[in-house]
């Protein structure tokens, strides 16, 4: 069945898949919009009218499983939920931020089985909920677990800059800076191309729009003459490559 957006969140989801520059709007709406989960809240099992879920309330939610991995199925509309459940079921509609806060630590799949969806690891949920300086910003060396809104914004930007060949990201702590680790973005230009100062200004603007106040650093990477943190950057998989194939219909 063709995916027809049912609401503003689903419209933003489709836009973000096809236009990565629209991803920040999707993440914002994901936190602001009601999300659906199959299950009930303790004490409200027979409720037929709207009620509030307070912090600490016990939720009894249905868990999904694929290839032995369990996850919390979350839906952007009744249509997505019915397509996955294929049966009548009781469900809760909870504000996105409240739901993710309440279920912290659980891997989440938005619209499982749908043409348009998103998988979120517990670390990615934490990053989404706490993007500002002082919140957890974790990048695990060797794994693509980056500040998602920043990565989405940079992928969109680099797609419009033909001089960018590859980009990496790691978490670093500089002795003369705040003790909290923060992202370091490494940029490799195509041969004979690249104005680092101009690109850095574009990166700063894109980052401020996606994650206001985020502290991060930028470094040019020259594989022939690695300097600074280039060796560390080159040890992790790139989050952007001009040679990479076009993405599918999930925001990764």
PDB file of N, CA and C in Angstrom, residues 135-179:
ATOM      1  N   UNK A 135      24.109  18.214  27.737  1.00  0.00           N
ATOM      2  CA  UNK A 135      23.404  16.958  27.584  1.00  0.00           C
ATOM      3  C   UNK A 135      24.352  15.918  27.038  1.00  0.00           C
ATOM      4  N   UNK A 136      23.962  14.657  27.059  1.00  0.00           N
ATOM      5  CA  UNK A 136      24.856  13.612  26.573  1.00  0.00           C
ATOM      6  C   UNK A 136      25.021  13.696  25.065  1.00  0.00           C
ATOM      7  N   UNK A 137      26.264  13.808  24.609  1.00  0.00           N
ATOM      8  CA  UNK A 137      26.559  13.787  23.181  1.00  0.00           C
ATOM      9  C   UNK A 137      27.615  12.712  22.992  1.00  0.00           C
ATOM     10  N   UNK A 138      27.199  11.547  22.629  1.00  0.00           N
ATOM     11  CA  UNK A 138      28.100  10.409  22.634  1.00  0.00           C
ATOM     12  C   UNK A 138      28.390   9.943  21.219  1.00  0.00           C
ATOM     13  N   UNK A 139      29.657   9.830  20.880  1.00  0.00           N
ATOM     14  CA  UNK A 139      30.059   9.223  19.635  1.00  0.00           C
ATOM     15  C   UNK A 139      30.983   8.071  19.968  1.00  0.00           C
ATOM     16  N   UNK A 140      30.599   6.866  19.644  1.00  0.00           N
ATOM     17  CA  UNK A 140      31.399   5.696  19.947  1.00  0.00           C
ATOM     18  C   UNK A 140      32.326   5.447  18.772  1.00  0.00           C
ATOM     19  N   UNK A 141      33.614   5.469  19.014  1.00  0.00           N
ATOM     20  CA  UNK A 141      34.577   5.272  17.938  1.00  0.00           C
ATOM     21  C   UNK A 141      34.321   3.943  17.258  1.00  0.00           C
ATOM     22  N   UNK A 142      34.202   3.992  15.949  1.00  0.00           N
ATOM     23  CA  UNK A 142      33.959   2.785  15.180  1.00  0.00           C
ATOM     24  C   UNK A 142      32.496   2.507  14.923  1.00  0.00           C
ATOM     25  N   UNK A 143      31.585   3.272  15.509  1.00  0.00           N
ATOM     26  CA  UNK A 143      30.161   3.091  15.296  1.00  0.00           C
ATOM     27  C   UNK A 143      29.523   4.403  14.885  1.00  0.00           C
ATOM     28  N   UNK A 144      28.512   4.330  14.029  1.00  0.00           N
ATOM     29  CA  UNK A 144      27.818   5.531  13.569  1.00  0.00           C
ATOM     30  C   UNK A 144      26.776   5.943  14.593  1.00  0.00           C
ATOM     31  N   UNK A 145      27.225   6.523  15.681  1.00  0.00           N
ATOM     32  CA  UNK A 145      26.329   6.949  16.755  1.00  0.00           C
ATOM     33  C   UNK A 145      26.652   8.403  17.066  1.00  0.00           C
ATOM     34  N   UNK A 146      26.241   9.294  16.168  1.00  0.00           N
ATOM     35  CA  UNK A 146      26.625  10.693  16.225  1.00  0.00           C
ATOM     36  C   UNK A 146      25.444  11.576  16.654  1.00  0.00           C
ATOM     37  N   UNK A 147      25.695  12.870  16.917  1.00  0.00           N
ATOM     38  CA  UNK A 147      24.576  13.806  17.137  1.00  0.00           C
ATOM     39  C   UNK A 147      23.741  13.886  15.858  1.00  0.00           C
ATOM     40  N   UNK A 148      22.609  13.240  15.857  1.00  0.00           N
ATOM     41  CA  UNK A 148      21.850  13.026  14.616  1.00  0.00           C
ATOM     42  C   UNK A 148      21.458  14.294  13.873  1.00  0.00           C
ATOM     43  N   UNK A 149      20.890  15.310  14.556  1.00  0.00           N
ATOM     44  CA  UNK A 149      20.518  16.509  13.801  1.00  0.00           C
ATOM     45  C   UNK A 149      21.716  17.172  13.126  1.00  0.00           C
ATOM     46  N   UNK A 150      22.884  17.153  13.776  1.00  0.00           N
ATOM     47  CA  UNK A 150      24.082  17.722  13.167  1.00  0.00           C
ATOM     48  C   UNK A 150      24.491  16.918  11.944  1.00  0.00           C
ATOM     49  N   UNK A 151      24.505  15.611  12.070  1.00  0.00           N
ATOM     50  CA  UNK A 151      24.893  14.765  10.948  1.00  0.00           C
ATOM     51  C   UNK A 151      23.947  14.967   9.764  1.00  0.00           C
ATOM     52  N   UNK A 152      22.650  14.990  10.034  1.00  0.00           N
ATOM     53  CA  UNK A 152      21.680  15.180   8.952  1.00  0.00           C
ATOM     54  C   UNK A 152      21.913  16.518   8.243  1.00  0.00           C
ATOM     55  N   UNK A 153      22.157  17.568   9.036  1.00  0.00           N
ATOM     56  CA  UNK A 153      22.377  18.890   8.445  1.00  0.00           C
ATOM     57  C   UNK A 153      23.645  18.918   7.610  1.00  0.00           C
ATOM     58  N   UNK A 154      24.712  18.256   8.083  1.00  0.00           N
ATOM     59  CA  UNK A 154      25.973  18.266   7.345  1.00  0.00           C
ATOM     60  C   UNK A 154      25.889  17.416   6.081  1.00  0.00           C
ATOM     61  N   UNK A 155      25.195  16.288   6.155  1.00  0.00           N
ATOM     62  CA  UNK A 155      25.012  15.474   4.950  1.00  0.00           C
ATOM     63  C   UNK A 155      24.291  16.280   3.878  1.00  0.00           C
ATOM     64  N   UNK A 156      23.258  17.030   4.290  1.00  0.00           N
ATOM     65  CA  UNK A 156      22.519  17.857   3.336  1.00  0.00           C
ATOM     66  C   UNK A 156      23.427  18.939   2.748  1.00  0.00           C
ATOM     67  N   UNK A 157      24.224  19.574   3.603  1.00  0.00           N
ATOM     68  CA  UNK A 157      25.127  20.625   3.131  1.00  0.00           C
ATOM     69  C   UNK A 157      26.180  20.071   2.184  1.00  0.00           C
ATOM     70  N   UNK A 158      26.830  18.977   2.568  1.00  0.00           N
ATOM     71  CA  UNK A 158      27.903  18.427   1.743  1.00  0.00           C
ATOM     72  C   UNK A 158      27.382  17.940   0.394  1.00  0.00           C
ATOM     73  N   UNK A 159      26.112  17.537   0.352  1.00  0.00           N
ATOM     74  CA  UNK A 159      25.534  17.122  -0.915  1.00  0.00           C
ATOM     75  C   UNK A 159      25.437  18.248  -1.928  1.00  0.00           C
ATOM     76  N   UNK A 160      25.503  19.489  -1.444  1.00  0.00           N
ATOM     77  CA  UNK A 160      25.461  20.652  -2.344  1.00  0.00           C
ATOM     78  C   UNK A 160      26.852  21.218  -2.605  1.00  0.00           C
ATOM     79  N   UNK A 161      27.871  20.626  -1.988  1.00  0.00           N
ATOM     80  CA  UNK A 161      29.238  21.125  -2.127  1.00  0.00           C
ATOM     81  C   UNK A 161      30.094  20.064  -2.818  1.00  0.00           C
ATOM     82  N   UNK A 162      30.272  20.171  -4.129  1.00  0.00           N
ATOM     83  CA  UNK A 162      30.981  19.126  -4.885  1.00  0.00           C
ATOM     84  C   UNK A 162      32.442  18.958  -4.498  1.00  0.00           C
ATOM     85  N   UNK A 163      33.004  19.944  -3.775  1.00  0.00           N
ATOM     86  CA  UNK A 163      34.409  19.824  -3.389  1.00  0.00           C
ATOM     87  C   UNK A 163      34.626  18.870  -2.221  1.00  0.00           C
ATOM     88  N   UNK A 164      33.547  18.534  -1.479  1.00  0.00           N
ATOM     89  CA  UNK A 164      33.685  17.663  -0.310  1.00  0.00           C
ATOM     90  C   UNK A 164      33.686  16.203  -0.759  1.00  0.00           C
ATOM     91  N   UNK A 165      34.763  15.481  -0.415  1.00  0.00           N
ATOM     92  CA  UNK A 165      34.868  14.075  -0.788  1.00  0.00           C
ATOM     93  C   UNK A 165      34.380  13.162   0.330  1.00  0.00           C
ATOM     94  N   UNK A 166      34.826  13.428   1.576  1.00  0.00           N
ATOM     95  CA  UNK A 166      34.532  12.536   2.696  1.00  0.00           C
ATOM     96  C   UNK A 166      34.473  13.350   3.978  1.00  0.00           C
ATOM     97  N   UNK A 167      33.680  12.870   4.933  1.00  0.00           N
ATOM     98  CA  UNK A 167      33.614  13.538   6.243  1.00  0.00           C
ATOM     99  C   UNK A 167      33.504  12.490   7.337  1.00  0.00           C
ATOM    100  N   UNK A 168      34.209  12.731   8.442  1.00  0.00           N
ATOM    101  CA  UNK A 168      34.205  11.839   9.599  1.00  0.00           C
ATOM    102  C   UNK A 168      33.816  12.625  10.843  1.00  0.00           C
ATOM    103  N   UNK A 169      33.501  11.906  11.916  1.00  0.00           N
ATOM    104  CA  UNK A 169      33.218  12.564  13.187  1.00  0.00           C
ATOM    105  C   UNK A 169      33.663  11.666  14.339  1.00  0.00           C
ATOM    106  N   UNK A 170      34.301  12.266  15.325  1.00  0.00           N
ATOM    107  CA  UNK A 170      34.654  11.580  16.556  1.00  0.00           C
ATOM    108  C   UNK A 170      34.350  12.518  17.716  1.00  0.00           C
ATOM    109  N   UNK A 171      34.410  12.009  18.925  1.00  0.00           N
ATOM    110  CA  UNK A 171      34.277  12.832  20.120  1.00  0.00           C
ATOM    111  C   UNK A 171      35.669  13.059  20.707  1.00  0.00           C
ATOM    112  N   UNK A 172      35.976  14.288  21.049  1.00  0.00           N
ATOM    113  CA  UNK A 172      37.295  14.605  21.592  1.00  0.00           C
ATOM    114  C   UNK A 172      37.156  15.519  22.799  1.00  0.00           C
ATOM    115  N   UNK A 173      38.210  15.535  23.611  1.00  0.00           N
ATOM    116  CA  UNK A 173      38.320  16.480  24.710  1.00  0.00           C
ATOM    117  C   UNK A 173      39.677  17.163  24.593  1.00  0.00           C
ATOM    118  N   UNK A 174      39.678  18.466  24.474  1.00  0.00           N
ATOM    119  CA  UNK A 174      40.918  19.213  24.399  1.00  0.00           C
ATOM    120  C   UNK A 174      41.274  19.740  25.791  1.00  0.00           C
ATOM    121  N   UNK A 175      42.560  19.648  26.129  1.00  0.00           N
ATOM    122  CA  UNK A 175      42.994  20.014  27.472  1.00  0.00           C
ATOM    123  C   UNK A 175      42.697  21.456  27.811  1.00  0.00           C
ATOM    124  N   UNK A 176      42.689  22.334  26.801  1.00  0.00           N
ATOM    125  CA  UNK A 176      42.468  23.754  27.067  1.00  0.00           C
ATOM    126  C   UNK A 176      41.002  24.148  26.903  1.00  0.00           C
ATOM    127  N   UNK A 177      40.114  23.160  26.757  1.00  0.00           N
ATOM    128  CA  UNK A 177      38.690  23.436  26.605  1.00  0.00           C
ATOM    129  C   UNK A 177      37.943  22.878  27.797  1.00  0.00           C
ATOM    130  N   UNK A 178      36.619  22.967  27.730  1.00  0.00           N
ATOM    131  CA  UNK A 178      35.793  22.336  28.765  1.00  0.00           C
ATOM    132  C   UNK A 178      36.081  20.841  28.778  1.00  0.00           C
ATOM    133  N   UNK A 179      35.932  20.230  29.946  1.00  0.00           N
ATOM    134  CA  UNK A 179      36.280  18.817  30.073  1.00  0.00           C
ATOM    135  C   UNK A 179      35.320  17.911  29.315  1.00  0.00           C
TER     136      UNK A 179
END
